[in-house]
Amino acid sequence: QVQLVESGGGLVQAGGSLRLSCAASGSISDIYRMGWYRQAPGKQRELVAWITSGSRTNYADSVKDRFTISRDNAKNTVYLQMNSLKPEDTAVYYCYANKLASQYWGQGTQVTVSS
């Protein structure tokens, strides 16, 4: 099993920044990708960004050039640096990890961007 614990959400004004963290623990060997999804009220969950064990990254078009995903292998932690935040970025952000054929989820952290 893999446990994921997110932190770093909160309330910020439009144009501001937040950094989310996702710490992985447990049976973390063979995790080949970690990333973030988000879900706004009344909307489907959408992929935000992911990073592979080889540090290859991918971003949703809506966050490119504003968000940066990175990882610290020594801390088993993935980060999502979010800059130039917009009200439409308001959502619950979920960390996930892919290990072999399984996907694990964190509990989610709320990000609210006020206009």
Short mmCIF file of C-alpha atoms in Angstrom, two decimals:
data_model
loop_
_atom_site.label_atom_id
_atom_site.label_comp_id
_atom_site.label_asym_id
_atom_site.label_seq_id
_atom_site.Cartn_x
_atom_site.Cartn_y
_atom_site.Cartn_z
CA GLN A 1 0.00 0.00 0.00
CA VAL A 2 0.98 3.58 -0.64
CA GLN A 3 -0.11 6.46 1.55
CA LEU A 4 -0.21 9.98 0.17
CA VAL A 5 -0.53 13.06 2.34
CA GLU A 6 -1.11 16.45 0.76
CA SER A 7 -0.51 19.85 2.28
CA GLY A 8 -0.23 23.45 1.24
CA GLY A 9 -3.73 24.36 0.17
CA GLY A 10 -5.49 27.50 1.30
CA LEU A 11 -7.04 30.79 0.33
CA VAL A 12 -5.19 33.18 -1.93
CA GLN A 13 -6.05 36.22 -4.00
CA ALA A 14 -6.02 36.09 -7.77
CA GLY A 15 -2.49 36.53 -9.07
CA GLY A 16 -1.00 34.92 -5.98
CA SER A 17 0.92 31.70 -5.49
CA LEU A 18 0.66 28.49 -3.52
CA ARG A 19 2.81 25.39 -3.30
CA LEU A 20 1.21 22.01 -2.74
CA SER A 21 3.16 19.08 -1.37
CA CYS A 22 2.42 15.37 -1.56
CA ALA A 23 4.45 13.05 0.64
CA ALA A 24 4.42 9.35 -0.21
CA SER A 25 5.03 6.60 2.32
CA GLY A 26 4.57 2.88 2.66
CA SER A 27 5.43 0.57 -0.20
CA ILE A 28 6.76 3.27 -2.51
CA SER A 29 9.08 1.20 -4.66
CA ASP A 30 7.92 0.83 -8.27
CA ILE A 31 5.97 4.09 -8.21
CA TYR A 32 6.53 5.29 -11.76
CA ARG A 33 4.39 8.42 -11.85
CA MET A 34 2.90 10.91 -9.45
CA GLY A 35 0.76 13.90 -10.12
CA TRP A 36 -2.23 16.03 -9.34
CA TYR A 37 -5.86 16.10 -10.31
CA ARG A 38 -8.37 18.72 -9.27
CA GLN A 39 -12.11 18.83 -8.94
CA ALA A 40 -14.18 21.97 -8.79
CA PRO A 41 -17.76 21.95 -7.48
CA GLY A 42 -20.13 20.52 -10.07
CA LYS A 43 -17.31 19.59 -12.44
CA GLN A 44 -15.48 16.42 -13.34
CA ARG A 45 -12.09 15.67 -11.92
CA GLU A 46 -9.40 16.85 -14.31
CA LEU A 47 -5.72 16.10 -14.64
CA VAL A 48 -3.48 19.01 -13.72
CA ALA A 49 0.07 17.67 -14.05
CA TRP A 50 2.22 14.60 -13.61
CA ILE A 51 5.86 13.72 -13.26
CA THR A 52 7.50 10.35 -13.88
CA SER A 53 10.26 8.66 -11.95
CA GLY A 54 12.55 9.88 -14.71
CA SER A 55 11.31 13.46 -14.20
CA ARG A 56 9.35 13.67 -17.43
CA THR A 57 6.45 16.07 -16.94
CA ASN A 58 3.09 16.82 -18.47
CA TYR A 59 0.61 19.65 -17.86
CA ALA A 60 -2.96 20.48 -18.66
CA ASP A 61 -3.18 23.31 -21.17
CA SER A 62 -5.04 25.42 -18.63
CA VAL A 63 -2.06 25.48 -16.24
CA LYS A 64 0.92 25.46 -18.59
CA ASP A 65 3.37 28.30 -17.93
CA ARG A 66 1.75 28.93 -14.53
CA PHE A 67 2.19 25.65 -12.63
CA THR A 68 5.36 23.63 -12.15
CA ILE A 69 5.52 20.07 -10.88
CA SER A 70 8.72 18.76 -9.32
CA ARG A 71 9.91 15.97 -7.06
CA ASP A 72 12.37 15.42 -4.26
CA ASN A 73 13.28 11.75 -4.33
CA ALA A 74 15.12 11.92 -1.02
CA LYS A 75 11.91 13.07 0.67
CA ASN A 76 9.55 10.96 -1.48
CA THR A 77 7.64 14.16 -2.09
CA VAL A 78 6.11 15.78 -5.15
CA TYR A 79 5.41 19.49 -5.31
CA LEU A 80 3.06 21.62 -7.36
CA GLN A 81 4.12 25.25 -7.53
CA MET A 82 1.12 27.31 -8.62
CA ASN A 83 1.70 30.88 -9.76
CA SER A 84 -0.57 33.50 -11.26
CA LEU A 85 -3.56 31.79 -9.73
CA LYS A 86 -7.00 32.48 -11.14
CA PRO A 87 -10.45 32.07 -9.58
CA GLU A 88 -11.06 29.18 -11.99
CA ASP A 89 -8.21 27.30 -10.31
CA THR A 90 -10.41 26.94 -7.24
CA ALA A 91 -10.86 23.24 -6.57
CA VAL A 92 -9.93 20.36 -4.34
CA TYR A 93 -6.52 19.15 -5.48
CA TYR A 94 -5.76 15.45 -5.21
CA CYS A 95 -2.36 13.86 -5.35
CA TYR A 96 -2.07 10.46 -6.97
CA ALA A 97 0.57 7.81 -7.55
CA ASN A 98 0.79 5.04 -10.12
CA LYS A 99 2.47 1.87 -9.00
CA LEU A 100 2.42 -1.14 -11.29
CA ALA A 101 -1.27 -1.54 -12.18
CA SER A 102 -2.60 0.38 -9.16
CA GLN A 103 -3.41 4.01 -8.53
CA TYR A 104 -3.39 5.57 -5.09
CA TRP A 105 -4.98 8.82 -3.97
CA GLY A 106 -4.45 11.38 -1.28
CA GLN A 107 -7.29 12.87 0.73
CA GLY A 108 -7.31 16.16 -1.17
CA THR A 109 -6.50 19.72 -0.24
CA GLN A 110 -8.69 22.74 -0.91
CA VAL A 111 -7.38 25.63 -2.99
CA THR A 112 -9.55 28.73 -3.13
CA VAL A 113 -8.64 31.71 -5.28
CA SER A 114 -10.59 34.89 -4.62
CA SER A 115 -11.12 37.54 -7.28
#
